[in-house]
CSV table of C-alpha atoms and ligand atoms in Angstrom, one decimal:
chain,number,residue,atom,x,y,z
A,1,UNK,CA,0.0,0.2,-0.1
A,2,UNK,CA,0.9,3.6,-0.6
A,3,UNK,CA,0.3,5.5,2.7
A,4,UNK,CA,-0.2,9.2,3.1
A,5,UNK,CA,0.5,10.8,6.6
A,6,UNK,CA,-0.5,14.3,7.2
A,7,UNK,CA,1.5,16.2,9.8
A,8,UNK,CA,5.2,17.0,10.7
A,9,UNK,CA,5.6,16.2,14.3
A,10,UNK,CA,7.3,13.6,16.3
A,11,UNK,CA,3.8,12.0,16.5
A,12,UNK,CA,3.8,11.7,12.7
A,13,UNK,CA,7.4,10.4,12.7
A,14,UNK,CA,6.5,7.5,15.2
A,15,UNK,CA,3.4,6.8,13.2
A,16,UNK,CA,5.5,6.6,9.9
A,17,UNK,CA,8.2,4.4,11.7
A,18,UNK,CA,5.7,2.0,13.2
A,19,UNK,CA,3.4,1.7,9.8
A,20,UNK,CA,6.7,1.1,7.8
A,21,UNK,CA,7.3,-2.1,9.8
A,22,UNK,CA,4.2,-3.7,8.4
A,23,UNK,CA,4.7,-5.7,5.3
A,24,UNK,CA,1.4,-4.2,3.8
A,25,UNK,CA,3.2,-0.9,3.5
A,26,UNK,CA,5.0,-0.4,0.5
A,27,UNK,CA,5.5,3.3,0.4
A,28,UNK,CA,5.2,6.1,2.8
A,29,UNK,CA,4.4,9.8,1.8
A,30,UNK,CA,4.4,12.4,4.4
A,31,UNK,CA,3.0,15.9,4.3
A,32,UNK,CA,4.7,18.0,4.8
A,33,UNK,CA,6.8,15.6,6.9
A,34,UNK,CA,10.2,16.5,8.5
A,35,UNK,CA,13.8,15.4,8.2
A,36,UNK,CA,13.4,12.3,10.4
A,37,UNK,CA,10.4,11.1,8.2
A,38,UNK,CA,12.4,11.8,5.3
A,39,UNK,CA,14.6,8.8,6.2
A,40,UNK,CA,11.5,6.5,6.0
A,41,UNK,CA,9.6,8.0,3.2
A,42,UNK,CA,9.0,10.8,0.9
A,43,UNK,CA,8.0,14.4,2.2
A,44,UNK,CA,6.0,16.6,-0.1
A,45,UNK,CA,5.2,20.2,0.8
A,46,UNK,CA,1.4,20.7,1.1
A,47,UNK,CA,-1.3,22.8,2.9
A,48,UNK,CA,-2.7,19.9,4.7
A,49,UNK,CA,-5.9,21.9,5.8
A,50,UNK,CA,-6.8,22.4,2.2
A,51,UNK,CA,-9.0,19.4,1.5
A,52,UNK,CA,-8.7,19.9,-2.4
A,53,UNK,CA,-4.9,20.1,-2.4
A,54,UNK,CA,-4.9,16.9,-0.1
A,55,UNK,CA,-7.1,15.0,-2.4
A,56,UNK,CA,-5.1,16.1,-5.4
A,57,UNK,CA,-1.9,15.0,-3.8
A,58,UNK,CA,-3.4,11.4,-2.9
A,59,UNK,CA,-4.4,11.0,-6.5
A,60,UNK,CA,-1.0,12.2,-7.7
A,61,UNK,CA,0.9,9.7,-5.4
A,62,UNK,CA,-1.5,6.9,-6.0
A,63,UNK,CA,-2.4,6.7,-2.3
A,64,UNK,CA,-4.2,3.6,-0.8
A,65,UNK,CA,-4.8,4.9,2.8
A,66,UNK,CA,-4.4,8.4,4.5
A,67,UNK,CA,-3.6,8.6,8.2
A,68,UNK,CA,-4.4,12.2,9.5
A,69,UNK,CA,-2.1,13.0,12.3
A,70,UNK,CA,-3.0,16.6,13.9
A,71,UNK,CA,-6.4,18.1,14.8
A,72,UNK,CA,-6.5,21.2,12.4
A,73,UNK,CA,-7.0,19.2,9.2
A,74,UNK,CA,-9.6,17.0,10.9
A,75,UNK,CA,-11.5,20.2,12.3
A,76,UNK,CA,-11.2,21.7,8.7
A,77,UNK,CA,-13.1,18.6,7.3
A,78,UNK,CA,-10.1,17.2,5.3
A,79,UNK,CA,-11.3,13.5,6.2
A,80,UNK,CA,-14.7,14.4,4.8
A,81,UNK,CA,-13.1,15.6,1.5
A,82,UNK,CA,-10.8,12.5,1.3
A,83,UNK,CA,-13.7,10.0,1.8
A,84,UNK,CA,-16.0,11.9,-0.8
A,85,UNK,CA,-13.2,11.4,-3.2
A,86,UNK,CA,-13.0,7.6,-2.5
A,87,UNK,CA,-9.9,7.5,-0.5
A,88,UNK,CA,-9.9,5.2,2.7
A,89,UNK,CA,-8.9,7.6,5.4
A,90,UNK,CA,-8.2,7.2,9.2
A,91,UNK,CA,-9.6,10.0,11.2
A,92,UNK,CA,-13.1,11.7,11.9
A,93,UNK,CA,-15.0,14.0,9.8
A,94,UNK,CA,-15.6,17.6,10.6
A,95,UNK,CA,-18.7,16.9,12.5
A,96,UNK,CA,-17.0,14.4,14.9
A,97,UNK,CA,-13.9,16.4,15.1
A,98,UNK,CA,-16.1,18.8,17.1
A,99,UNK,CA,-15.3,16.7,20.2
A,100,UNK,CA,-12.1,18.4,20.0
A,101,UNK,CA,-12.8,21.6,18.3
A,102,UNK,CA,-15.3,23.0,20.5
A,103,UNK,CA,-15.4,22.4,24.5
A,104,UNK,CA,-18.9,23.5,24.7
A,105,UNK,CA,-19.8,20.7,22.2
A,106,UNK,CA,-18.2,18.2,24.3
A,107,UNK,CA,-19.9,19.6,27.5
A,108,UNK,CA,-23.3,19.1,25.5
A,109,UNK,CA,-22.2,15.4,24.4
A,110,UNK,CA,-21.3,14.7,28.3
A,111,UNK,CA,-24.7,16.0,29.4
A,112,UNK,CA,-26.6,14.0,26.8
A,113,UNK,CA,-24.7,10.8,27.4
A,114,UNK,CA,-24.2,11.1,31.2
A,115,UNK,CA,-20.4,11.0,31.1
A,116,UNK,CA,-18.8,12.3,34.2
A,117,UNK,CA,-17.2,15.7,33.7
A,118,UNK,CA,-16.5,19.0,35.6
A,119,UNK,CA,-19.7,21.1,36.2
A,120,UNK,CA,-19.5,24.1,33.8
A,121,UNK,CA,-21.2,27.3,32.5
A,122,UNK,CA,-21.0,28.9,29.0
A,123,UNK,CA,-20.6,32.4,28.2
A,124,UNK,CA,-20.2,34.9,25.2
A,125,UNK,CA,-19.7,38.0,27.1
A,126,UNK,CA,-17.3,39.2,29.8
A,127,UNK,CA,-19.4,40.8,32.5
A,128,UNK,CA,-21.6,37.7,33.2
A,129,UNK,CA,-18.6,35.5,32.9
A,130,UNK,CA,-16.8,37.6,35.6
A,131,UNK,CA,-19.7,37.4,37.5
A,132,UNK,CA,-19.9,33.7,37.5
A,133,UNK,CA,-16.4,33.4,38.4
A,134,UNK,CA,-16.9,35.7,41.3
A,135,UNK,CA,-19.7,33.7,42.7
A,136,UNK,CA,-18.0,30.3,42.1
A,137,UNK,CA,-14.6,31.3,43.7
A,138,UNK,CA,-11.1,29.9,43.0
A,139,UNK,CA,-9.7,27.6,41.9
A,140,UNK,CA,-11.6,27.7,38.7
A,141,UNK,CA,-10.8,26.7,35.0
A,142,UNK,CA,-11.3,29.2,32.1
A,143,UNK,CA,-11.3,27.7,28.6
A,144,UNK,CA,-11.7,29.2,25.1
A,145,UNK,CA,-14.2,27.2,23.3
A,146,UNK,CA,-12.3,26.6,20.1
A,147,UNK,CA,-8.8,25.3,19.0
A,148,UNK,CA,-6.1,27.4,20.5
A,149,UNK,CA,-3.1,25.3,19.9
A,150,UNK,CA,-3.0,24.0,23.5
A,151,UNK,CA,-2.9,27.7,24.8
A,152,UNK,CA,-6.7,28.2,25.5
A,153,UNK,CA,-7.1,26.8,29.0
A,154,UNK,CA,-6.0,28.6,32.1
A,155,UNK,CA,-6.2,26.8,35.5
A,156,UNK,CA,-6.7,29.8,37.8
A,157,UNK,CA,-5.8,29.2,41.5
A,158,UNK,CA,-7.0,33.0,42.2
A,159,UNK,CA,-9.7,35.1,40.9
A,160,UNK,CA,-7.3,37.7,39.5
A,161,UNK,CA,-5.9,35.1,37.3
A,162,UNK,CA,-9.3,33.8,36.3
A,163,UNK,CA,-10.3,37.5,35.4
A,164,UNK,CA,-7.2,38.2,33.3
A,165,UNK,CA,-7.9,35.1,31.2
A,166,UNK,CA,-11.4,36.1,30.7
A,167,UNK,CA,-10.4,39.5,29.6
A,168,UNK,CA,-7.7,38.3,27.3
A,169,UNK,CA,-9.9,35.6,25.7
A,170,UNK,CA,-12.8,38.4,25.2
A,171,UNK,CA,-10.1,40.8,23.9
A,172,UNK,CA,-9.6,38.2,21.1
A,173,UNK,CA,-6.1,36.8,21.7
A,174,UNK,CA,-7.6,33.4,20.5
A,175,UNK,CA,-9.6,35.1,17.7
A,176,UNK,CA,-12.9,33.3,16.7
A,177,UNK,CA,-11.9,30.3,19.1
A,178,UNK,CA,-12.6,32.6,21.9
A,179,UNK,CA,-16.0,33.9,20.9
A,180,UNK,CA,-17.3,31.5,23.6
A,181,UNK,CA,-15.8,30.6,26.9
A,182,UNK,CA,-16.6,27.7,29.0
A,183,UNK,CA,-15.8,27.9,32.7
A,184,UNK,CA,-15.4,24.9,34.7
A,185,UNK,CA,-15.0,23.6,38.2
A,186,UNK,CA,-11.4,22.6,39.3
A,187,UNK,CA,-11.0,19.0,39.3
A,188,UNK,CA,-8.4,17.5,41.8
A,189,UNK,CA,-6.6,14.3,41.1
A,190,UNK,CA,-4.1,12.4,38.7
A,191,UNK,CA,-4.3,13.0,34.8
A,192,UNK,CA,-3.9,10.2,32.5
A,193,UNK,CA,-4.4,9.9,28.5
A,194,UNK,CA,-6.6,7.0,27.4
A,195,UNK,CA,-6.7,6.0,23.6
A,196,UNK,CA,-9.5,4.3,21.9
A,197,UNK,CA,-9.9,3.3,18.4
A,198,UNK,CA,-13.4,3.5,17.0
A,199,UNK,CA,-14.9,2.6,13.5
A,200,UNK,CA,-18.2,4.2,14.5
A,201,UNK,CA,-19.7,1.1,15.6
A,202,UNK,CA,-17.2,-0.8,17.9
A,203,UNK,CA,-14.8,0.7,20.4
A,204,UNK,CA,-11.3,-0.9,21.0
A,205,UNK,CA,-9.1,0.3,24.0
A,206,UNK,CA,-5.7,1.1,22.5
A,207,UNK,CA,-3.7,2.0,25.3
A,208,UNK,CA,-2.8,4.4,28.3
A,209,UNK,CA,-0.1,7.0,28.8
A,210,UNK,CA,1.0,9.9,30.9
A,211,UNK,CA,2.1,13.3,29.7
A,212,UNK,CA,4.0,16.0,31.4
A,213,UNK,CA,2.5,19.3,30.4
A,214,UNK,CA,4.4,21.8,32.4
A,215,UNK,CA,7.8,22.9,30.9
A,216,UNK,CA,9.9,22.4,34.0
A,217,UNK,CA,11.1,19.7,36.3
A,218,UNK,CA,8.6,19.2,39.4
A,219,UNK,CA,5.5,20.3,36.9
A,220,UNK,CA,6.8,23.9,37.3
A,221,UNK,CA,6.5,26.6,34.7
A,222,UNK,CA,4.0,27.3,32.0
A,223,UNK,CA,2.0,24.6,30.1
A,224,UNK,CA,3.4,23.4,26.9
A,225,UNK,CA,2.1,20.8,24.3
A,226,UNK,CA,3.8,18.0,26.4
A,227,UNK,CA,7.5,17.4,27.6
A,228,UNK,CA,7.6,13.9,27.8
A,229,UNK,CA,5.3,10.7,28.3
A,230,UNK,CA,5.4,7.1,29.2
A,231,UNK,CA,3.1,4.1,28.4
A,232,UNK,CA,1.6,2.3,30.1
A,233,UNK,CA,0.1,4.5,32.8
A,234,UNK,CA,0.0,2.5,35.9
A,235,UNK,CA,-2.8,4.4,37.5
A,236,UNK,CA,-5.1,3.0,34.5
A,237,UNK,CA,-5.6,-0.5,36.0
A,238,UNK,CA,-8.0,-2.9,33.9
A,239,UNK,CA,-10.7,-2.0,36.4
A,240,UNK,CA,-10.3,1.5,35.7
A,241,UNK,CA,-10.2,1.1,31.9
A,242,UNK,CA,-13.4,-0.9,31.9
A,243,UNK,CA,-15.1,1.8,34.2
A,244,UNK,CA,-13.8,4.4,31.8
A,245,UNK,CA,-15.0,2.5,28.7
A,246,UNK,CA,-18.7,2.0,30.4
A,247,UNK,CA,-19.2,5.4,31.9
A,248,UNK,CA,-17.3,7.7,29.5
A,249,UNK,CA,-16.2,6.4,26.0
A,250,UNK,CA,-19.2,4.0,25.0
A,251,UNK,CA,-21.8,6.8,26.0
A,252,UNK,CA,-20.0,9.3,24.0
A,253,UNK,CA,-19.7,7.2,20.9
A,254,UNK,CA,-23.4,6.1,21.2
A,255,UNK,CA,-24.4,9.7,21.5
A,256,UNK,CA,-22.3,10.6,18.4
A,257,UNK,CA,-23.7,7.8,16.4
A,258,UNK,CA,-27.3,8.9,17.5
A,259,UNK,CA,-26.5,12.3,16.2
A,260,UNK,CA,-25.9,11.0,12.8
A,261,UNK,CA,-22.1,11.8,13.2
A,262,UNK,CA,-20.5,8.5,14.3
A,263,UNK,CA,-16.8,9.0,15.4
A,264,UNK,CA,-14.1,7.1,13.3
A,265,UNK,CA,-10.6,7.5,14.4
A,266,UNK,CA,-8.7,7.6,17.5
A,267,UNK,CA,-10.6,9.2,20.6
A,268,UNK,CA,-8.2,10.5,23.1
A,269,UNK,CA,-9.7,11.0,26.6
A,270,UNK,CA,-7.9,13.3,28.8
A,271,UNK,CA,-8.9,11.9,32.3
A,272,UNK,CA,-8.8,13.0,35.9
A,273,UNK,CA,-8.7,10.2,38.2
A,274,UNK,CA,-9.7,10.6,42.0
A,275,UNK,CA,-10.5,7.9,44.5
A,276,UNK,CA,-10.5,5.5,41.6
A,277,UNK,CA,-13.0,7.3,39.6
A,278,UNK,CA,-12.5,8.8,36.1
A,279,UNK,CA,-13.8,12.2,35.2
A,280,UNK,CA,-13.5,13.7,31.4
A,281,UNK,CA,-11.1,16.6,31.3
A,282,UNK,CA,-11.2,16.7,27.5
A,283,UNK,CA,-11.5,14.9,24.3
A,284,UNK,CA,-9.0,15.2,21.6
A,285,UNK,CA,-9.7,13.4,18.2
A,286,UNK,CA,-6.1,12.3,17.2
A,287,UNK,CA,-3.1,10.7,19.1
A,288,UNK,CA,-1.4,12.9,21.7
A,289,UNK,CA,2.1,14.2,21.1
A,290,UNK,CA,4.3,13.1,22.8
A,291,UNK,CA,2.0,10.0,24.1
A,292,UNK,CA,2.0,8.5,20.6
A,293,UNK,CA,5.6,8.1,20.6
A,294,UNK,CA,5.8,5.5,23.5
A,295,UNK,CA,2.6,3.9,22.2
A,296,UNK,CA,4.0,3.4,18.8
A,297,UNK,CA,7.2,1.9,19.9
A,298,UNK,CA,5.0,-0.5,22.1
A,299,UNK,CA,2.5,-1.4,19.3
A,300,UNK,CA,5.0,-1.6,16.3
A,301,UNK,CA,3.9,-2.8,12.9
A,302,UNK,CA,0.4,-3.9,14.1
A,303,UNK,CA,-0.7,-0.3,14.3
A,304,UNK,CA,-1.3,-0.4,10.6
A,305,UNK,CA,-3.9,-3.3,10.7
A,306,UNK,CA,-5.6,-1.5,13.5
A,307,UNK,CA,-5.9,1.9,11.8
A,308,UNK,CA,-6.9,0.0,8.7
A,309,UNK,CA,-9.6,-2.0,10.6
A,310,UNK,CA,-11.0,1.5,12.2
A,311,UNK,CA,-11.1,3.0,8.7
A,312,UNK,CA,-12.8,0.1,7.1
A,313,UNK,CA,-15.3,-0.8,10.0
A,314,UNK,CA,-13.7,-4.0,11.0
A,315,UNK,CA,-12.7,-3.2,14.4
A,316,UNK,CA,-15.0,-5.9,15.9
A,317,UNK,CA,-12.8,-8.4,14.7
A,318,UNK,CA,-9.5,-6.7,15.7
A,319,UNK,CA,-7.2,-7.4,18.8
A,320,UNK,CA,-4.4,-5.4,20.3
A,321,UNK,CA,-1.2,-7.5,20.9
A,322,UNK,CA,0.4,-6.2,24.0
A,323,UNK,CA,3.9,-7.2,25.4
A,324,UNK,CA,4.4,-6.7,29.0
A,325,UNK,CA,6.8,-3.7,28.2
A,326,UNK,CA,7.2,0.0,28.9
A,327,UNK,CA,8.2,3.0,26.8
A,328,UNK,CA,9.0,6.6,27.5
A,329,UNK,CA,9.7,9.7,25.5
A,330,UNK,CA,11.7,12.6,26.7
A,331,UNK,CA,11.0,15.9,24.5
A,332,UNK,CA,14.0,18.0,23.9
A,333,UNK,CA,12.9,21.5,23.2
A,334,UNK,CA,14.2,24.8,22.3
A,335,UNK,CA,14.8,27.0,25.2
A,336,UNK,CA,12.3,29.6,25.5
A,337,UNK,CA,9.6,27.3,24.5
A,338,UNK,CA,6.6,27.6,24.8
A,339,UNK,CA,7.3,31.3,24.3
A,340,UNK,CA,9.9,32.8,21.8
A,341,UNK,CA,13.0,30.8,21.0
A,342,UNK,CA,16.0,30.9,18.6
A,343,UNK,CA,16.0,28.7,15.6
A,344,UNK,CA,18.9,27.3,13.3
A,345,UNK,CA,21.5,25.8,15.7
A,346,UNK,CA,23.1,22.7,14.4
A,347,UNK,CA,22.1,19.5,16.3
A,348,UNK,CA,25.0,17.1,16.8
A,349,UNK,CA,25.2,13.6,18.0
A,350,UNK,CA,22.2,12.2,16.1
A,351,UNK,CA,24.3,10.0,13.8
A,352,UNK,CA,25.8,8.2,16.7
A,353,UNK,CA,22.7,6.7,17.9
A,354,UNK,CA,21.9,3.2,17.3
A,355,UNK,CA,18.4,3.2,16.3
A,356,UNK,CA,16.5,0.1,16.9
A,357,UNK,CA,13.0,-1.1,17.7
A,358,UNK,CA,13.8,-0.2,21.4
A,359,UNK,CA,15.4,3.1,20.9
A,360,UNK,CA,14.5,6.0,18.6
A,361,UNK,CA,14.9,9.6,18.1
A,362,UNK,CA,11.6,11.0,16.7
A,363,UNK,CA,11.8,14.4,14.9
A,364,UNK,CA,9.5,17.3,15.5
A,365,UNK,CA,10.7,20.7,14.7
A,366,UNK,CA,13.8,19.9,12.8
A,367,UNK,CA,14.9,21.3,9.5
A,368,UNK,CA,17.9,21.1,7.3
A,369,UNK,CA,20.3,24.0,6.8
A,370,UNK,CA,22.1,24.7,3.4
A,371,UNK,CA,24.9,22.5,4.4
A,372,UNK,CA,22.5,19.7,4.9
A,373,UNK,CA,22.9,19.5,8.6
A,374,UNK,CA,19.9,19.1,11.0
A,375,UNK,CA,19.0,22.2,12.9
A,376,UNK,CA,16.3,23.2,15.4
A,377,UNK,CA,13.4,24.9,13.8
A,378,UNK,CA,10.4,24.5,16.4
A,379,UNK,CA,9.7,24.6,19.9
A,380,UNK,CA,9.6,20.8,20.5
A,381,UNK,CA,12.5,19.6,18.3
A,382,UNK,CA,13.0,15.9,19.1
A,383,UNK,CA,11.5,13.1,21.3
A,384,UNK,CA,14.2,10.4,22.5
A,385,UNK,CA,12.0,7.4,22.9
A,386,UNK,CA,13.1,4.1,24.3
A,387,UNK,CA,11.3,0.7,25.2
A,388,UNK,CA,12.4,-1.8,27.8
A,389,UNK,CA,11.2,-4.6,30.3
A,390,UNK,CA,10.7,-1.9,33.1
A,391,UNK,CA,9.6,1.7,33.0
A,392,UNK,CA,13.1,2.7,35.0
A,393,UNK,CA,15.1,1.0,32.2
A,394,UNK,CA,13.1,2.7,29.5
A,395,UNK,CA,13.8,6.0,31.2
A,396,UNK,CA,17.5,5.2,31.5
A,397,UNK,CA,17.8,4.3,27.9
A,398,UNK,CA,16.0,7.5,26.8
A,399,UNK,CA,17.9,9.7,28.8
A,400,UNK,CA,21.1,8.1,27.7
A,401,UNK,CA,20.1,8.9,24.0
A,402,UNK,CA,19.3,12.6,25.3
A,403,UNK,CA,22.8,13.0,26.9
A,404,UNK,CA,24.4,12.2,23.3
A,405,UNK,CA,22.5,14.8,21.5
A,406,UNK,CA,23.6,18.4,21.6
A,407,UNK,CA,22.7,21.9,20.2
A,408,UNK,CA,23.0,25.4,21.5
A,409,UNK,CA,19.9,26.2,23.5
A,410,UNK,CA,18.6,22.6,23.9
A,411,UNK,CA,16.4,22.1,27.2
A,412,UNK,CA,14.5,18.9,28.3
A,413,UNK,CA,12.9,17.8,31.7
A,414,UNK,CA,15.1,15.7,33.8
A,415,UNK,CA,12.3,13.9,35.8
A,416,UNK,CA,10.0,12.3,33.0
A,417,UNK,CA,8.3,9.3,34.6
A,418,UNK,CA,8.6,10.6,38.2
A,419,UNK,CA,5.1,9.9,39.0
A,420,UNK,CA,5.1,6.4,38.1
A,421,UNK,CA,8.6,5.8,39.5
B,1,AMP,P1,-7.5,20.8,28.1
B,1,AMP,O1,-6.8,21.3,27.0
B,1,AMP,O2,-8.9,20.9,28.4
B,1,AMP,O3,-7.1,19.2,28.4
B,1,AMP,O4,-6.8,21.4,29.4
B,1,AMP,C1,-5.4,21.5,29.6
B,1,AMP,C2,-5.0,21.1,31.0
B,1,AMP,O5,-5.5,22.1,32.0
B,1,AMP,C3,-5.4,19.7,31.2
B,1,AMP,O6,-4.4,18.7,31.0
B,1,AMP,C4,-5.5,19.7,32.8
B,1,AMP,O7,-3.9,19.7,33.4
B,1,AMP,C5,-6.0,21.1,33.1
B,1,AMP,N1,-7.2,21.2,33.2
B,1,AMP,C6,-8.2,21.4,32.3
B,1,AMP,N2,-9.5,21.3,32.8
B,1,AMP,C7,-9.3,21.1,34.1
B,1,AMP,C8,-10.2,21.1,35.3
B,1,AMP,N3,-11.5,21.1,35.2
B,1,AMP,N4,-9.8,20.8,36.5
B,1,AMP,C9,-8.3,20.8,36.8
B,1,AMP,N5,-7.5,21.0,35.6
B,1,AMP,C10,-7.9,21.1,34.5
B,2,LIG,N1,0.1,15.8,24.9
B,2,LIG,C1,-1.3,16.3,24.7
B,2,LIG,C2,-1.7,16.5,23.5
B,2,LIG,O1,-1.3,15.9,22.5
B,2,LIG,O2,-2.9,17.1,23.4
């Protein structure tokens, strides 16, 4: 098969790496891809939110299967355009992608399906939103309704922070994504990422992971897209997975189907676990980044069969083969991230790393300079990922890789995995 992967992050590199191990895969085309993916397949420039352009590229490259990595093309309806043009595609259409693209929509679905989630209210104007916050008190959580590249949520420990967040959103810092605000009760507990494949009828639990959202060690500093992750998440026991399926995932998928917009793709539930009970913090309609990297390292070649089964509606017959292993990814970032950072420093040490099925450096924001050297071009640059029989061995192996890689201005968290270790 010729397989087109949309996206350019370490998530997409890990997907390409695992998919390419499956004998069904003849060729990987990635759009726009990155220098790491270019070692596995062909990268082509493309505006991946432009459905007509993606369909044209799929025709030109005789694509048999399209895997959509990030949320933006899903929210833009690119999966609908591909399916309408006859391409087998993994990922929800625009209507089902609302589970990530609108926090208010997700709350409506939770209300209708009874899935446990934080109490909330919705506002389109500043004054009533501030009055509500004053009445509820802090801590409280302020969320721009729409997509905001992971920056639309403020967990406010005091009222002044909550009010500033509301003022910013209604002043338009997130554009149309902030036309509406969801204000939520603060949930206490431990967070976990839970991934479920759905073909619209059948849901298949795929795996669990834990992310590290804050920039610095000890969960300090600003929120980021994620600075490291490991899989499995020990907090997600079999009983808790079962309970999450019954109380949250299955009711959500049934509600989506009853609305005539069944969900096909990977549903990523961000959960808060307290006293053994799960609550939904948010849905994403794609794999997490960096959670995807340890998941792909653990799943390997079978991921292609699973994604195909979801896209074809055959999940009822599919099984996930799990080994008793652990994987962990450490994100190496450009110092300054998630705010401004310098680009263009040459990255050394990559050649010496023996990449194996247990050890990979997945590329995110890398680029090539005129001399053909790999440089940092984004905030999150590399994800050093390792697998072993224990989490501590996987961590040690991932940090050995990190220690071998250098560029001027690199930073990373030293404590990935601390909660589970
Ligand atoms: P979201 O984009 O909705 O996942 O929010 C980003 C992060 O904010 C989450 O991963 C949590 O760490 C935190 N968060 C969101 N909603 C809540 C909540 N209701 N209570 C506590 N923390 C939250
Ligand atoms: N790592 C969290 C996310 O991908 O949304």
